[in-house]
PDB file of C-alpha atoms and ligand atoms in Angstrom:
ATOM      1  CA  MET A1260       7.269  25.343 -17.845  1.00 50.00           C
ATOM      2  CA  HIS A1261      10.533  25.124 -19.636  1.00 50.00           C
ATOM      3  CA  VAL A1262      12.152  26.299 -23.203  1.00 47.00           C
ATOM      4  CA  SER A1263      15.299  24.947 -23.785  1.00 46.00           C
ATOM      5  CA  THR A1264      17.769  25.994 -26.671  1.00 46.00           C
ATOM      6  CA  PRO A1265      21.843  25.175 -25.881  1.00 46.00           C
ATOM      7  CA  SER A1266      22.668  28.142 -24.785  1.00 45.00           C
ATOM      8  CA  LEU A1267      19.402  29.792 -22.839  1.00 54.00           C
ATOM      9  CA  ARG A1268      17.091  28.172 -20.780  1.00 76.00           C
ATOM     10  CA  LEU A1269      13.634  29.743 -18.240  1.00 84.00           C
ATOM     11  CA  LEU A1270      12.457  27.942 -16.143  1.00 86.00           C
ATOM     12  CA  ALA A1271       8.891  29.538 -14.194  1.00 89.00           C
ATOM     13  CA  CYS A1272       8.440  29.506 -10.659  1.00 91.00           C
ATOM     14  CA  GLN A1273       5.303  27.120  -9.743  1.00 87.00           C
ATOM     15  CA  ASP A1274       5.684  29.261  -6.254  1.00 92.00           C
ATOM     16  CA  CYS A1275       5.365  32.837  -7.581  1.00 95.00           C
ATOM     17  CA  ASP A1276       5.965  33.386 -11.363  1.00 93.00           C
ATOM     18  CA  LEU A1277       8.479  34.233 -11.738  1.00 94.00           C
ATOM     19  CA  LEU A1278      10.495  33.909 -15.252  1.00 93.00           C
ATOM     20  CA  GLN A1279      14.628  32.945 -14.970  1.00 90.00           C
ATOM     21  CA  ARG A1280      16.922  32.094 -16.510  1.00 88.00           C
ATOM     22  CA  VAL A1281      19.129  28.812 -14.360  1.00 82.00           C
ATOM     23  CA  PRO A1282      22.741  27.066 -14.586  1.00 78.00           C
ATOM     24  CA  SER A1283      23.190  23.352 -15.460  1.00 76.00           C
ATOM     25  CA  VAL A1284      23.626  22.598 -12.942  1.00 77.00           C
ATOM     26  CA  ARG A1285      25.534  19.481 -11.570  1.00 79.00           C
ATOM     27  CA  PRO A1286      23.722  16.266  -9.741  1.00 76.00           C
ATOM     28  CA  GLY A1287      22.613  16.511  -6.567  1.00 77.00           C
ATOM     29  CA  LEU A1288      22.451  19.733  -6.596  1.00 83.00           C
ATOM     30  CA  ARG A1289      18.871  22.455  -5.974  1.00 85.00           C
ATOM     31  CA  VAL A1290      18.215  25.134  -7.536  1.00 87.00           C
ATOM     32  CA  ARG A1291      16.075  27.613  -5.657  1.00 90.00           C
ATOM     33  CA  CYS A1292      14.084  30.427  -7.375  1.00 92.00           C
ATOM     34  CA  ARG A1293      15.662  34.302  -7.644  1.00 91.00           C
ATOM     35  CA  ARG A1294      13.570  36.018  -5.665  1.00 93.00           C
ATOM     36  CA  CYS A1295      10.589  33.151  -3.618  1.00 95.00           C
ATOM     37  CA  GLY A1296      13.556  31.016  -2.618  1.00 92.00           C
ATOM     38  CA  ALA A1297      11.157  28.133  -4.055  1.00 91.00           C
ATOM     39  CA  LEU A1298      12.113  24.604  -4.794  1.00 87.00           C
ATOM     40  CA  LEU A1299      12.241  25.604  -9.093  1.00 84.00           C
ATOM     41  CA  TYR A1300      14.507  22.505  -9.362  1.00 79.00           C
ATOM     42  CA  ARG A1301      16.405  19.845  -8.541  1.00 77.00           C
ATOM     43  CA  GLN A1302      19.020  17.151  -9.731  1.00 75.00           C
ATOM     44  CA  VAL A1303      18.684  13.279  -8.543  1.00 76.00           C
ATOM     45  CA  PRO A1304      21.511  11.451  -9.661  1.00 77.00           C
ATOM     46  CA  ASN A1305      20.361   8.294 -11.186  1.00 80.00           C
ATOM     47  CA  GLY A1306      16.795  10.133 -10.228  1.00 81.00           C
ATOM     48  CA  LEU A1307      14.895   8.341 -13.317  1.00 87.00           C
ATOM     49  CA  GLU A1308      16.996   4.875 -12.903  1.00 89.00           C
ATOM     50  CA  ARG A1309      16.409   5.071  -8.849  1.00 90.00           C
ATOM     51  CA  SER A1310      12.886   6.595  -9.792  1.00 92.00           C
ATOM     52  CA  LEU A1311      12.354   3.000 -12.169  1.00 94.00           C
ATOM     53  CA  ALA A1312      14.049   0.521  -9.013  1.00 95.00           C
ATOM     54  CA  LEU A1313      11.364   2.090  -6.332  1.00 95.00           C
ATOM     55  CA  ALA A1314       9.354   1.918  -8.849  1.00 96.00           C
ATOM     56  CA  VAL A1315       9.787  -1.670  -9.759  1.00 96.00           C
ATOM     57  CA  THR A1316      10.227  -2.192  -5.557  1.00 97.00           C
ATOM     58  CA  GLY A1317       5.870  -0.273  -5.876  1.00 97.00           C
ATOM     59  CA  VAL A1318       4.791  -3.174  -7.918  1.00 97.00           C
ATOM     60  CA  ILE A1319       6.257  -6.083  -5.757  1.00 97.00           C
ATOM     61  CA  LEU A1320       5.188  -4.490  -2.455  1.00 96.00           C
ATOM     62  CA  PHE A1321       1.792  -3.829  -3.525  1.00 96.00           C
ATOM     63  CA  ALA A1322       1.582  -7.643  -4.568  1.00 96.00           C
ATOM     64  CA  LEU A1323       2.861  -8.654  -1.306  1.00 95.00           C
ATOM     65  CA  ALA A1324       0.348  -5.982   0.565  1.00 93.00           C
ATOM     66  CA  ASN A1325      -2.175  -7.508  -1.581  1.00 93.00           C
ATOM     67  CA  ALA A1326      -1.758 -11.631  -2.096  1.00 93.00           C
ATOM     68  CA  PHE A1327      -1.889 -11.714   1.999  1.00 92.00           C
ATOM     69  CA  PRO A1328      -2.986 -10.538   5.685  1.00 91.00           C
ATOM     70  CA  LEU A1329      -3.275  -7.703   6.493  1.00 88.00           C
ATOM     71  CA  LEU A1330      -4.880  -8.791  10.378  1.00 86.00           C
ATOM     72  CA  ALA A1331      -5.122 -11.617  12.065  1.00 87.00           C
ATOM     73  CA  LEU A1332      -7.917 -10.628  14.812  1.00 85.00           C
ATOM     74  CA  ARG A1333      -8.563 -13.924  17.232  1.00 86.00           C
ATOM     75  CA  ALA A1334     -11.371 -14.378  19.704  1.00 84.00           C
ATOM     76  CA  GLN A1335     -13.041 -17.044  21.082  1.00 83.00           C
ATOM     77  CA  GLY A1336     -11.469 -19.988  19.837  1.00 84.00           C
ATOM     78  CA  GLN A1337     -12.202 -17.803  16.361  1.00 86.00           C
ATOM     79  CA  VAL A1338      -9.771 -16.432  13.779  1.00 86.00           C
ATOM     80  CA  LEU A1339     -10.369 -13.829  10.895  1.00 83.00           C
ATOM     81  CA  GLU A1340      -8.445 -12.580   8.793  1.00 86.00           C
ATOM     82  CA  GLY A1341      -8.729  -9.609   6.508  1.00 85.00           C
ATOM     83  CA  THR A1342      -6.843  -8.656   3.652  1.00 88.00           C
ATOM     84  CA  LEU A1343      -7.101  -5.386   1.854  1.00 87.00           C
ATOM     85  CA  LEU A1344     -10.223  -6.460  -0.301  1.00 89.00           C
ATOM     86  CA  SER A1345     -12.080  -8.151   1.579  1.00 89.00           C
ATOM     87  CA  THR A1346     -11.818  -4.334   3.386  1.00 87.00           C
ATOM     88  CA  ALA A1347     -13.720  -2.647   1.023  1.00 90.00           C
ATOM     89  CA  ARG A1348     -16.118  -5.707   0.447  1.00 92.00           C
ATOM     90  CA  ALA A1349     -16.826  -6.055   3.986  1.00 90.00           C
ATOM     91  CA  LEU A1350     -17.713  -1.949   4.528  1.00 90.00           C
ATOM     92  CA  TRP A1351     -19.765  -2.433   1.042  1.00 93.00           C
ATOM     93  CA  GLN A1352     -21.741  -5.467   3.009  1.00 94.00           C
ATOM     94  CA  ALA A1353     -22.097  -3.628   5.485  1.00 93.00           C
ATOM     95  CA  ASP A1354     -23.715  -0.501   4.257  1.00 93.00           C
ATOM     96  CA  ARG A1355     -20.997   1.281   3.787  1.00 92.00           C
ATOM     97  CA  PRO A1356     -21.283   1.622  -0.158  1.00 93.00           C
ATOM     98  CA  LEU A1357     -19.395   5.520   0.478  1.00 94.00           C
ATOM     99  CA  LEU A1358     -16.550   4.350   2.360  1.00 91.00           C
ATOM    100  CA  ALA A1359     -16.042   0.664   0.955  1.00 93.00           C
ATOM    101  CA  ILE A1360     -15.307   2.917  -2.573  1.00 94.00           C
ATOM    102  CA  LEU A1361     -12.944   5.955  -0.640  1.00 91.00           C
ATOM    103  CA  VAL A1362     -11.328   2.860   0.285  1.00 89.00           C
ATOM    104  CA  LEU A1363     -10.887   0.508  -2.949  1.00 92.00           C
ATOM    105  CA  LEU A1364      -9.776   3.964  -4.359  1.00 91.00           C
ATOM    106  CA  THR A1365      -7.545   5.825  -2.300  1.00 90.00           C
ATOM    107  CA  THR A1366      -5.481   2.517  -1.122  1.00 90.00           C
ATOM    108  CA  PHE A1367      -5.360   0.156  -4.035  1.00 92.00           C
ATOM    109  CA  LEU A1368      -6.510   1.058  -7.275  1.00 92.00           C
ATOM    110  CA  PHE A1369      -4.690   4.875  -7.098  1.00 91.00           C
ATOM    111  CA  PRO A1370      -1.442   3.618  -4.958  1.00 92.00           C
ATOM    112  CA  LEU A1371      -1.920   0.627  -8.619  1.00 93.00           C
ATOM    113  CA  LEU A1372      -2.250   3.730 -11.276  1.00 92.00           C
ATOM    114  CA  ASP A1373       0.608   5.610  -9.574  1.00 92.00           C
ATOM    115  CA  LEU A1374       3.343   2.188 -10.426  1.00 95.00           C
ATOM    116  CA  ALA A1375       1.579   1.377 -13.260  1.00 95.00           C
ATOM    117  CA  GLY A1376       2.205   4.569 -14.784  1.00 94.00           C
ATOM    118  CA  THR A1377       5.396   5.786 -13.825  1.00 93.00           C
ATOM    119  CA  LEU A1378       6.847   2.375 -15.267  1.00 95.00           C
ATOM    120  CA  TYR A1379       4.754   3.025 -18.153  1.00 95.00           C
ATOM    121  CA  LEU A1380       7.120   5.800 -19.146  1.00 93.00           C
ATOM    122  CA  LEU A1381       9.789   5.872 -17.708  1.00 93.00           C
ATOM    123  CA  LEU A1382      10.702   1.956 -18.983  1.00 93.00           C
ATOM    124  CA  PRO A1383      10.538   3.453 -22.516  1.00 93.00           C
ATOM    125  CA  LEU A1384      12.782   7.441 -21.494  1.00 91.00           C
ATOM    126  CA  ARG A1385      15.046   4.640 -19.838  1.00 89.00           C
ATOM    127  CA  HIS A1386      15.556   3.109 -23.569  1.00 90.00           C
ATOM    128  CA  GLY A1387      15.300   7.274 -25.144  1.00 88.00           C
ATOM    129  CA  VAL A1388      11.712   6.214 -26.495  1.00 90.00           C
ATOM    130  CA  ARG A1389       8.881   9.103 -25.893  1.00 91.00           C
ATOM    131  CA  PRO A1390       5.569   6.772 -25.354  1.00 92.00           C
ATOM    132  CA  PRO A1391       2.728   6.958 -26.636  1.00 92.00           C
ATOM    133  CA  GLY A1392       0.812  10.170 -23.896  1.00 91.00           C
ATOM    134  CA  LEU A1393       3.276  11.164 -22.140  1.00 91.00           C
ATOM    135  CA  GLY A1394       2.195  14.358 -21.464  1.00 90.00           C
ATOM    136  CA  PRO A1395      -1.772  13.793 -20.325  1.00 92.00           C
ATOM    137  CA  LEU A1396      -0.697  11.098 -18.358  1.00 92.00           C
ATOM    138  CA  TYR A1397       1.934  12.129 -16.903  1.00 90.00           C
ATOM    139  CA  ARG A1398       0.195  16.006 -15.341  1.00 90.00           C
ATOM    140  CA  PHE A1399      -2.917  13.475 -14.155  1.00 90.00           C
ATOM    141  CA  LEU A1400      -0.375  10.176 -12.415  1.00 89.00           C
ATOM    142  CA  ARG A1401       1.258  14.422 -10.169  1.00 87.00           C
ATOM    143  CA  SER A1402      -2.231  15.074  -9.513  1.00 88.00           C
ATOM    144  CA  ALA A1403      -4.002  11.524  -8.735  1.00 85.00           C
ATOM    145  CA  ARG A1404      -0.428  11.726  -6.890  1.00 83.00           C
ATOM    146  CA  PRO A1405      -2.588  12.750  -3.676  1.00 82.00           C
ATOM    147  CA  TRP A1406      -5.058  10.638  -3.329  1.00 83.00           C
ATOM    148  CA  GLY A1407      -3.530   7.812  -2.544  1.00 84.00           C
ATOM    149  CA  MET A1408      -3.719   7.924   1.268  1.00 84.00           C
ATOM    150  CA  LEU A1409      -1.953   4.847   2.032  1.00 88.00           C
ATOM    151  CA  GLU A1410      -0.797   6.090   5.485  1.00 87.00           C
ATOM    152  CA  VAL A1411      -4.318   7.256   6.214  1.00 88.00           C
ATOM    153  CA  PHE A1412      -5.845   3.630   5.525  1.00 87.00           C
ATOM    154  CA  LEU A1413      -2.573   2.201   8.357  1.00 88.00           C
ATOM    155  CA  LEU A1414      -3.418   5.444  11.154  1.00 89.00           C
ATOM    156  CA  SER A1415      -7.419   3.858  10.865  1.00 86.00           C
ATOM    157  CA  ILE A1416      -5.824  -0.314  10.976  1.00 85.00           C
ATOM    158  CA  LEU A1417      -3.749   0.635  13.838  1.00 86.00           C
ATOM    159  CA  VAL A1418      -6.898   2.840  15.674  1.00 88.00           C
ATOM    160  CA  ALA A1419      -8.528  -0.088  15.243  1.00 83.00           C
ATOM    161  CA  VAL A1420      -5.826  -2.606  16.571  1.00 83.00           C
ATOM    162  CA  VAL A1421      -5.771  -0.484  20.315  1.00 86.00           C
ATOM    163  CA  LYS A1422      -9.000  -0.597  20.171  1.00 86.00           C
ATOM    164  CA  LEU A1423     -10.282  -4.060  19.298  1.00 82.00           C
ATOM    165  CA  GLY A1424      -6.645  -5.201  21.120  1.00 80.00           C
ATOM    166  CA  GLU A1425      -9.417  -5.325  24.517  1.00 82.00           C
ATOM    167  CA  LEU A1426     -12.074  -7.495  22.676  1.00 85.00           C
ATOM    168  CA  ALA A1427      -9.632  -9.963  20.703  1.00 86.00           C
ATOM    169  CA  THR A1428      -5.594 -11.136  20.298  1.00 87.00           C
ATOM    170  CA  VAL A1429      -4.467  -8.725  17.051  1.00 86.00           C
ATOM    171  CA  ILE A1430      -2.287 -10.032  14.578  1.00 87.00           C
ATOM    172  CA  PRO A1431      -0.289  -8.600  12.081  1.00 87.00           C
ATOM    173  CA  GLY A1432      -0.381  -9.976   9.424  1.00 89.00           C
ATOM    174  CA  PRO A1433       2.430 -10.039   6.174  1.00 90.00           C
ATOM    175  CA  ALA A1434       0.866  -8.134   3.756  1.00 92.00           C
ATOM    176  CA  LEU A1435       0.912  -5.161   6.898  1.00 92.00           C
ATOM    177  CA  TYR A1436       4.276  -5.381   6.552  1.00 93.00           C
ATOM    178  CA  ALA A1437       4.774  -4.908   3.053  1.00 94.00           C
ATOM    179  CA  PHE A1438       2.024  -2.076   2.983  1.00 92.00           C
ATOM    180  CA  VAL A1439       4.629  -0.234   5.527  1.00 93.00           C
ATOM    181  CA  ALA A1440       7.523  -0.442   3.424  1.00 96.00           C
ATOM    182  CA  LEU A1441       4.635   0.483   0.235  1.00 95.00           C
ATOM    183  CA  ILE A1442       4.360   3.717   1.918  1.00 93.00           C
ATOM    184  CA  PHE A1443       7.579   4.684   1.600  1.00 94.00           C
ATOM    185  CA  THR A1444       8.695   3.073  -1.033  1.00 95.00           C
ATOM    186  CA  LEU A1445       5.674   5.176  -3.258  1.00 93.00           C
ATOM    187  CA  ALA A1446       6.563   8.613  -0.811  1.00 91.00           C
ATOM    188  CA  ALA A1447      11.634   8.288  -1.835  1.00 91.00           C
ATOM    189  CA  LEU A1448       9.689   7.221  -5.340  1.00 91.00           C
ATOM    190  CA  SER A1449       7.331  10.747  -5.441  1.00 87.00           C
ATOM    191  CA  ALA A1450      10.351  12.682  -4.116  1.00 83.00           C
ATOM    192  CA  SER A1451      12.400  10.869  -6.989  1.00 84.00           C
ATOM    193  CA  LEU A1452      10.877  11.819  -9.989  1.00 82.00           C
ATOM    194  CA  ASP A1453      10.694  15.305 -10.409  1.00 78.00           C
ATOM    195  CA  PRO A1454       9.271  15.902 -13.422  1.00 78.00           C
ATOM    196  CA  TYR A1455      11.906  18.679 -15.325  1.00 76.00           C
ATOM    197  CA  SER A1456      14.151  15.725 -15.690  1.00 77.00           C
ATOM    198  CA  VAL A1457      11.129  13.085 -16.763  1.00 84.00           C
ATOM    199  CA  TRP A1458      10.112  16.180 -19.367  1.00 83.00           C
ATOM    200  CA  GLN A1459      13.946  16.923 -20.919  1.00 80.00           C
ATOM    201  CA  ARG A1460      14.524  13.258 -20.948  1.00 83.00           C
ATOM    202  CA  ALA A1461      10.841  13.426 -23.077  1.00 85.00           C
ATOM    203  CA  GLU A1462      12.752  16.590 -25.167  1.00 83.00           C
ATOM    204  CA  GLY A1463      15.233  14.046 -26.036  1.00 78.00           C
ATOM    205  CA  ALA A1464      13.452  11.131 -26.895  1.00 76.00           C
ATOM    206  CA  ALA A1465      11.786   9.163 -29.911  1.00 68.00           C
TER     207      ALA A1465
HETATM  208 ZN1   ZN B2804       9.918  32.248  -6.897  1.00 74.23          ZN
END
């Protein structure tokens, strides 16, 4: 939350609620709370452009991660391939509907919403246009982000690979590499997109 006029800028600390006057700092510097030391905001150099580039990279990786098999299992001359979505389908067919829905939401829907929503917000903002529904959508994206759990899914794949190692030959598919890259891209996106600069751009936009 912030109030901004050319001469006075107030920012409330998200951790301890202290309202304080903050200086304009040059890109790259961090501003911390005077009382508790929490990060108030960070002026990422070209933050919006960097986030936009990461979001576009994320969309490409997301498409690759879903288009190709994650893993292939070879046992007794037979090869079984599985994509991300086929994992959810297999869980559904194995009478695990709750788990299937959870996998679908945390590995497919939330990351997709995150990327699509970020692009929807940043593309117009970059050109000085305020996209309709910016406030509610940005708040929703921030609250939905923790529900994208690609790394948890990756961990479960690794556990399965170790356990299945004795029974079958596990061949990593192209999607697995895209999947790992996507995890890092989403983490970088989350770190580069500072809410303060988003609202600042939105304020200046038409
Ligand atoms: Zn504080």
